[in-house]
C-alpha cells in the first residue's frame, strides 16, 4: 500500500508541458466556416503534464487500492472471484475491440456467433429460453425485466396490476428499479428461518399483484426451499416471478430457475461469470425469460440463419432499447471465454466449491461470532458481532476497518437490512483453504479483541493512506471537483 | 478445474469439518425435486491454449474497422489513444477492485474518479460531474428524468437530431413515468424548435454536433429554456469540445454524452461510458455515484463516495435512479486520456478531425453523383452527403468500400424517412489523406458505373 500523498493532476500541471501530440493541426483552418458563436474561445483548463508524470500518478494511485489481485475480498453478494488473465489478453485484440457497432452483420460474424453461443449457454444454465445480452449491469437488467412485465401486463389489458412484492432482505436496486418501471413496492417479511414468509406473501397477493422479485439464494445465503410453492402462489394470483440472479454462483449446474417456476431473471456476468469489476463497472446484466415473455425482449437480438448470424429488431411487442448498440460486448466476450474454459462440469464445480468455502468459513467462525441463521448455507452467510462485543461499544464498522488494517477487504457490512450489524461473507470458489484458514484466524483474533473491548478497534485502520474519513463533512461542505473553492 | 485451487484432499478435509458426507449432502437444502438430474448442455473444458485457438478462429470471421480505414461514426468513432491508457487502466489494482465503498483501501480509485469528475465538469462548463453512466444514451434518459422530477412537469422536447438509439432509449425509460416525449423535427439538417417549447416543458435536449454531423445553435435553446423554466440539456461529443464552446458557457443546465472518443476502443459498441455533468444546485438529484473530498481523522485529505442518500442502496424505491454498477474502468480510461491530452492535445485532435472532414467534404462532393446534403451547414468531424442515385447507390457504395477494406457510409434513411440517398462519413485524427483519396477513387468508380447504367 502506497502511503505517500499523490497530488492532484492539476497540482502538478506546468503550462506548456505536453504528452500527446497530433501533427497537422491548424486551428485557423479548422474553425474556418464554423459559426463564431459556437467556437470555444478559451481552451478547457485541463492539466498539462508529461507522459512520465501521468505514469507515476496513476501507478501510485493504483497502489492505494485493495483489489482481487492483491487481497482476499470476501464481499457478500458481490462474488469477487478471480478474473482470468487470458480474458484481458483476448479482449485487447483488435479483432474484437476494433469492431465498429455499425459494421454490417457480414463483417462481424465472429462477434455475432459468440453472442449467439452465449445466449444459448445462459438459456441452458437458467432453464429460461429467451435471452437478451443488452443490459449494461444488473440493475439495468432488473429494469429491463420489469419493463417487459409492464409491457406484458399492458398488452393483456391488466392495468390494475401495479404492485411488486419484494422481500425485506432484497438488494436496494430491486425497489429502485420498480419505481422506474412505474410499479409500487410492497415489502414482504422474512420468516424466523430467514426465508420469505409464505403467509405474509399470501396475505399480500391479490388482483393488484404484478409480480414478486425474489433473490435465490437470498442475501442471507439461504436457498428458498419453498421456491416452487412460492412461484405457484404468485402464478395463481396472476403475477410473474422475477429472480435477482446476483447469487447465481451458488446454483450453477445444480438447479435451474426456469425449472422451479421463475419467469425472468438477470445474471451478473461481472459476478458469476468472472468478468472484472473495474472499480465499479463496466458490468453486464443479461436477462433470461420464459417463452411467453420472449417477444417483449429489448432490441436487437442475435439470431442464427442459413447464411450466418444476424442482428434483428423484428418483434412488435419489444420494449425497445435501454442503451445504444448491442450490449457491453467486451464483457460478453470475457464471459464466453470463461464458460468455454469451464464447460458444464466446471460450472457445477464452481457452485460446489463456492458453497464448500462458505460453509467451511461459517463452521470456523460460528463459535466466535453470532451467526443468526446457523445452518448449511449456500455461497455466503451472514454473521454479526456478539452482544458482549456490542456492549463493549464495538460495532460492525470497527470490525470492517480492523480487517482492512489486517490486509483483508471487509465483507459486505450493514446488509442485508434484516440482520442488525450484518457482516456478509462470500469467499467464492477461487480462494484456497489456506487463504480461508488465515482469514478465519484473523477473524477469531479480532473477535477476541472485540470481546476484550480493545479500543484499537475504534482507531483502525492505522496503516492505510488515510484513516476513517469524515463522510458527514463531505456532504456538509461538498467538494466534488478540484475547482471547488 | 481451472481457477479452483483446492485439491481433492483439501475438499475432503473441508467437507469433514463441515460434517457433510459429500456435495449432494452439502446441497441438501435444495429440494430434490428441483435439482438438476443431468449435466448442463454447455460446451467447455478447453485448455487455455485450445481456447486461444478457438477465439482466434472466431476472430478471423470479423473484419475489424480499426484495422482498415474507418469512416464510420454515428456515436462511435475511430480515434486513437496513447499507450499509457492501456497500460495504466490495465493495472489489476484498478481492474479487479470493487466499487470503492470502503474509502480507506480504495483511495486510488476514489481519487481517479474525483479527477475524472473535475475534468468532465471543466470540459462541459458545469459545476459537477458524476462518476459515469452506462453510456450516452442512458445518460440522456436520466437527464430528462432529473428535469421532470425537478420541474414537476410531464413533457420533454427532444431533437430528432439526437442519436436514434438515445431517442429509443428515452422512449423506453420515460414510457412508464407518464412523460410525454415530443420530437422536434429536423429542417435543413438542424433542429427546428419552432413552437415546441412551452411553459409545460420540463427539458429540451439537443445533440451537439447532431446525428447528421451538423453543428446546432445552442443559444436559442438556452434562451427558450430560460423563458419557459425548462432545463436545457445537451448531449455532446467530448472531442468536439476541443474546438466548440461548452454548453455550460451557453447557459445549459445539464450536459451528458458518450465518452467513447476519450480513449475507449470501439469494441463493437461497448462497454463505453456515459458522462453526466450539471449545476451545483442539482447535486442532490444527480443519478449514480459521486466522489467528494473530505478529511480523515487526522485531518488529512481523503476521498469518499458522497451524497449516497440519493442512491438505491440507501433510498431504495425513493432513489433518484436505480443505477448501481456504472462504467468506472472506462471512465478511468477517459480520465487518463484527458490527462495525456491536456488542453493543447485535445484541441489538436479536434482540429485535425475537423480538417480531415473539411478535406473529405470538398473531395467527395466533387465526385459526380455525390453532393453535400446540406452545403451551408457547418459540421465538426462528420459530414452528410447525398447520392443522386438514392438508397440503392448508397448501399452499393457501402458494399464496394467494405470489399476494399474501407468501413464507411451510414445511411440516414434507416432512421429518417425523408432522407433518401443521404449518408454520413466521419473523420478523426487517424484519417489519412490517402484514406480519403482511396475512398474518393472508389466513389468515382461506383458512381461512374451508376451514371453509365
PDB file of C-alpha atoms in Angstrom, chain B residues 164-299:
ATOM      1  CA  UNK B 164     -31.513   7.295 -32.777  1.00  0.00           C
ATOM      2  CA  UNK B 165     -30.511   4.770 -30.095  1.00  0.00           C
ATOM      3  CA  UNK B 166     -30.633   7.543 -27.499  1.00  0.00           C
ATOM      4  CA  UNK B 167     -34.084   8.567 -28.738  1.00  0.00           C
ATOM      5  CA  UNK B 168     -35.252   4.963 -28.487  1.00  0.00           C
ATOM      6  CA  UNK B 169     -33.739   4.649 -25.002  1.00  0.00           C
ATOM      7  CA  UNK B 170     -35.545   7.801 -23.882  1.00  0.00           C
ATOM      8  CA  UNK B 171     -38.850   6.416 -25.157  1.00  0.00           C
ATOM      9  CA  UNK B 172     -38.355   3.253 -23.104  1.00  0.00           C
ATOM     10  CA  UNK B 173     -37.146   4.954 -19.915  1.00  0.00           C
ATOM     11  CA  UNK B 174     -39.867   7.615 -19.896  1.00  0.00           C
ATOM     12  CA  UNK B 175     -42.788   5.491 -21.036  1.00  0.00           C
ATOM     13  CA  UNK B 176     -43.770   4.285 -17.580  1.00  0.00           C
ATOM     14  CA  UNK B 177     -43.257   7.649 -15.895  1.00  0.00           C
ATOM     15  CA  UNK B 178     -46.148   9.047 -17.948  1.00  0.00           C
ATOM     16  CA  UNK B 179     -43.937  11.653 -19.527  1.00  0.00           C
ATOM     17  CA  UNK B 180     -44.749  12.917 -22.989  1.00  0.00           C
ATOM     18  CA  UNK B 181     -41.772  12.906 -25.339  1.00  0.00           C
ATOM     19  CA  UNK B 182     -42.091  15.417 -28.174  1.00  0.00           C
ATOM     20  CA  UNK B 183     -39.599  15.116 -31.003  1.00  0.00           C
ATOM     21  CA  UNK B 184     -38.616  18.413 -32.615  1.00  0.00           C
ATOM     22  CA  UNK B 185     -38.134  17.788 -36.352  1.00  0.00           C
ATOM     23  CA  UNK B 186     -35.069  18.429 -38.459  1.00  0.00           C
ATOM     24  CA  UNK B 187     -35.175  21.138 -41.091  1.00  0.00           C
ATOM     25  CA  UNK B 188     -32.236  21.685 -43.441  1.00  0.00           C
ATOM     26  CA  UNK B 189     -30.106  19.388 -41.300  1.00  0.00           C
ATOM     27  CA  UNK B 190     -30.664  21.048 -37.929  1.00  0.00           C
ATOM     28  CA  UNK B 191     -33.405  21.054 -35.308  1.00  0.00           C
ATOM     29  CA  UNK B 192     -36.476  23.156 -35.895  1.00  0.00           C
ATOM     30  CA  UNK B 193     -37.652  24.059 -32.393  1.00  0.00           C
ATOM     31  CA  UNK B 194     -40.421  26.275 -33.657  1.00  0.00           C
ATOM     32  CA  UNK B 195     -43.246  26.309 -31.122  1.00  0.00           C
ATOM     33  CA  UNK B 196     -42.291  23.067 -29.413  1.00  0.00           C
ATOM     34  CA  UNK B 197     -41.097  24.575 -26.115  1.00  0.00           C
ATOM     35  CA  UNK B 198     -43.725  25.957 -23.762  1.00  0.00           C
ATOM     36  CA  UNK B 199     -44.404  26.535 -20.077  1.00  0.00           C
ATOM     37  CA  UNK B 200     -45.228  22.841 -19.610  1.00  0.00           C
ATOM     38  CA  UNK B 201     -41.861  21.708 -20.950  1.00  0.00           C
ATOM     39  CA  UNK B 202     -39.539  20.121 -18.385  1.00  0.00           C
ATOM     40  CA  UNK B 203     -36.487  19.854 -20.610  1.00  0.00           C
ATOM     41  CA  UNK B 204     -35.146  20.467 -24.075  1.00  0.00           C
ATOM     42  CA  UNK B 205     -32.493  18.050 -25.317  1.00  0.00           C
ATOM     43  CA  UNK B 206     -30.165  18.828 -28.204  1.00  0.00           C
ATOM     44  CA  UNK B 207     -27.184  16.871 -29.526  1.00  0.00           C
ATOM     45  CA  UNK B 208     -24.049  18.788 -30.483  1.00  0.00           C
ATOM     46  CA  UNK B 209     -22.998  18.096 -33.232  1.00  0.00           C
ATOM     47  CA  UNK B 210     -26.205  16.330 -34.196  1.00  0.00           C
ATOM     48  CA  UNK B 211     -26.520  12.813 -35.636  1.00  0.00           C
ATOM     49  CA  UNK B 212     -26.154  14.185 -39.169  1.00  0.00           C
ATOM     50  CA  UNK B 213     -22.874  15.799 -38.133  1.00  0.00           C
ATOM     51  CA  UNK B 214     -24.204  19.348 -38.257  1.00  0.00           C
ATOM     52  CA  UNK B 215     -23.453  21.972 -35.617  1.00  0.00           C
ATOM     53  CA  UNK B 216     -26.597  23.155 -33.826  1.00  0.00           C
ATOM     54  CA  UNK B 217     -27.137  26.667 -32.484  1.00  0.00           C
ATOM     55  CA  UNK B 218     -27.122  26.426 -28.685  1.00  0.00           C
ATOM     56  CA  UNK B 219     -28.178  29.969 -27.803  1.00  0.00           C
ATOM     57  CA  UNK B 220     -31.809  29.711 -28.979  1.00  0.00           C
ATOM     58  CA  UNK B 221     -32.252  26.527 -26.910  1.00  0.00           C
ATOM     59  CA  UNK B 222     -30.817  28.139 -23.778  1.00  0.00           C
ATOM     60  CA  UNK B 223     -32.939  31.254 -24.366  1.00  0.00           C
ATOM     61  CA  UNK B 224     -36.226  29.404 -24.781  1.00  0.00           C
ATOM     62  CA  UNK B 225     -35.477  27.345 -21.687  1.00  0.00           C
ATOM     63  CA  UNK B 226     -34.726  30.458 -19.712  1.00  0.00           C
ATOM     64  CA  UNK B 227     -38.031  31.908 -20.844  1.00  0.00           C
ATOM     65  CA  UNK B 228     -40.140  28.876 -20.019  1.00  0.00           C
ATOM     66  CA  UNK B 229     -38.349  27.458 -16.991  1.00  0.00           C
ATOM     67  CA  UNK B 230     -37.387  24.250 -18.778  1.00  0.00           C
ATOM     68  CA  UNK B 231     -33.936  22.750 -18.257  1.00  0.00           C
ATOM     69  CA  UNK B 232     -31.591  22.950 -21.223  1.00  0.00           C
ATOM     70  CA  UNK B 233     -29.853  19.620 -21.803  1.00  0.00           C
ATOM     71  CA  UNK B 234     -27.060  18.965 -24.295  1.00  0.00           C
ATOM     72  CA  UNK B 235     -25.612  15.654 -25.418  1.00  0.00           C
ATOM     73  CA  UNK B 236     -22.138  16.361 -26.732  1.00  0.00           C
ATOM     74  CA  UNK B 237     -19.144  14.734 -28.366  1.00  0.00           C
ATOM     75  CA  UNK B 238     -16.360  15.451 -25.848  1.00  0.00           C
ATOM     76  CA  UNK B 239     -13.666  15.690 -28.532  1.00  0.00           C
ATOM     77  CA  UNK B 240     -15.664  18.413 -30.286  1.00  0.00           C
ATOM     78  CA  UNK B 241     -15.269  20.491 -27.137  1.00  0.00           C
ATOM     79  CA  UNK B 242     -11.631  20.980 -28.071  1.00  0.00           C
ATOM     80  CA  UNK B 243     -12.953  23.346 -30.708  1.00  0.00           C
ATOM     81  CA  UNK B 244     -16.586  24.103 -29.901  1.00  0.00           C
ATOM     82  CA  UNK B 245     -17.711  26.040 -26.869  1.00  0.00           C
ATOM     83  CA  UNK B 246     -19.102  24.158 -23.908  1.00  0.00           C
ATOM     84  CA  UNK B 247     -22.878  24.040 -23.402  1.00  0.00           C
ATOM     85  CA  UNK B 248     -22.236  25.368 -19.895  1.00  0.00           C
ATOM     86  CA  UNK B 249     -20.868  28.514 -21.444  1.00  0.00           C
ATOM     87  CA  UNK B 250     -24.069  28.798 -23.459  1.00  0.00           C
ATOM     88  CA  UNK B 251     -26.170  28.611 -20.278  1.00  0.00           C
ATOM     89  CA  UNK B 252     -27.200  24.948 -20.335  1.00  0.00           C
ATOM     90  CA  UNK B 253     -28.255  23.128 -17.163  1.00  0.00           C
ATOM     91  CA  UNK B 254     -27.183  19.552 -17.871  1.00  0.00           C
ATOM     92  CA  UNK B 255     -24.502  18.198 -20.192  1.00  0.00           C
ATOM     93  CA  UNK B 256     -24.354  14.489 -20.964  1.00  0.00           C
ATOM     94  CA  UNK B 257     -22.731  12.425 -23.659  1.00  0.00           C
ATOM     95  CA  UNK B 258     -20.916   9.373 -24.872  1.00  0.00           C
ATOM     96  CA  UNK B 259     -17.340   9.139 -23.589  1.00  0.00           C
ATOM     97  CA  UNK B 260     -16.122   6.610 -26.174  1.00  0.00           C
ATOM     98  CA  UNK B 261     -13.992   9.122 -28.136  1.00  0.00           C
ATOM     99  CA  UNK B 262     -11.894   9.629 -24.987  1.00  0.00           C
ATOM    100  CA  UNK B 263      -9.681   6.566 -25.251  1.00  0.00           C
ATOM    101  CA  UNK B 264     -12.242   3.770 -25.384  1.00  0.00           C
ATOM    102  CA  UNK B 265     -11.921   1.097 -28.092  1.00  0.00           C
ATOM    103  CA  UNK B 266     -14.906   0.947 -30.437  1.00  0.00           C
ATOM    104  CA  UNK B 267     -15.345  -2.623 -29.173  1.00  0.00           C
ATOM    105  CA  UNK B 268     -18.498  -3.362 -31.193  1.00  0.00           C
ATOM    106  CA  UNK B 269     -20.361  -0.702 -29.246  1.00  0.00           C
ATOM    107  CA  UNK B 270     -19.460  -1.370 -25.637  1.00  0.00           C
ATOM    108  CA  UNK B 271     -18.517  -1.110 -22.923  1.00  0.00           C
ATOM    109  CA  UNK B 272     -18.049   2.616 -23.344  1.00  0.00           C
ATOM    110  CA  UNK B 273     -19.090   5.164 -20.732  1.00  0.00           C
ATOM    111  CA  UNK B 274     -21.614   7.940 -20.400  1.00  0.00           C
ATOM    112  CA  UNK B 275     -20.969  11.174 -18.575  1.00  0.00           C
ATOM    113  CA  UNK B 276     -23.342  13.397 -16.651  1.00  0.00           C
ATOM    114  CA  UNK B 277     -22.480  16.970 -15.648  1.00  0.00           C
ATOM    115  CA  UNK B 278     -24.720  19.654 -14.188  1.00  0.00           C
ATOM    116  CA  UNK B 279     -25.041  22.692 -11.947  1.00  0.00           C
ATOM    117  CA  UNK B 280     -24.294  22.557  -8.235  1.00  0.00           C
ATOM    118  CA  UNK B 281     -27.958  23.191  -7.407  1.00  0.00           C
ATOM    119  CA  UNK B 282     -28.955  19.809  -8.828  1.00  0.00           C
ATOM    120  CA  UNK B 283     -26.333  17.829  -6.941  1.00  0.00           C
ATOM    121  CA  UNK B 284     -28.869  16.045  -4.760  1.00  0.00           C
ATOM    122  CA  UNK B 285     -30.761  14.879  -7.854  1.00  0.00           C
ATOM    123  CA  UNK B 286     -27.815  13.508  -9.823  1.00  0.00           C
ATOM    124  CA  UNK B 287     -28.092   9.823 -10.727  1.00  0.00           C
ATOM    125  CA  UNK B 288     -25.247   7.452  -9.862  1.00  0.00           C
ATOM    126  CA  UNK B 289     -22.089   7.734  -7.847  1.00  0.00           C
ATOM    127  CA  UNK B 290     -20.316  10.894  -6.755  1.00  0.00           C
ATOM    128  CA  UNK B 291     -16.923  11.218  -5.093  1.00  0.00           C
ATOM    129  CA  UNK B 292     -16.148  14.121  -2.771  1.00  0.00           C
ATOM    130  CA  UNK B 293     -13.040  15.326  -0.990  1.00  0.00           C
ATOM    131  CA  UNK B 294     -13.078  15.426   2.793  1.00  0.00           C
ATOM    132  CA  UNK B 295     -10.706  14.831   5.715  1.00  0.00           C
ATOM    133  CA  UNK B 296      -9.740  11.735   7.675  1.00  0.00           C
ATOM    134  CA  UNK B 297      -9.489  11.528  11.479  1.00  0.00           C
ATOM    135  CA  UNK B 298      -6.005  13.021  11.385  1.00  0.00           C
ATOM    136  CA  UNK B 299      -7.114  15.926   9.227  1.00  0.00           C
TER     137      UNK B 299
END
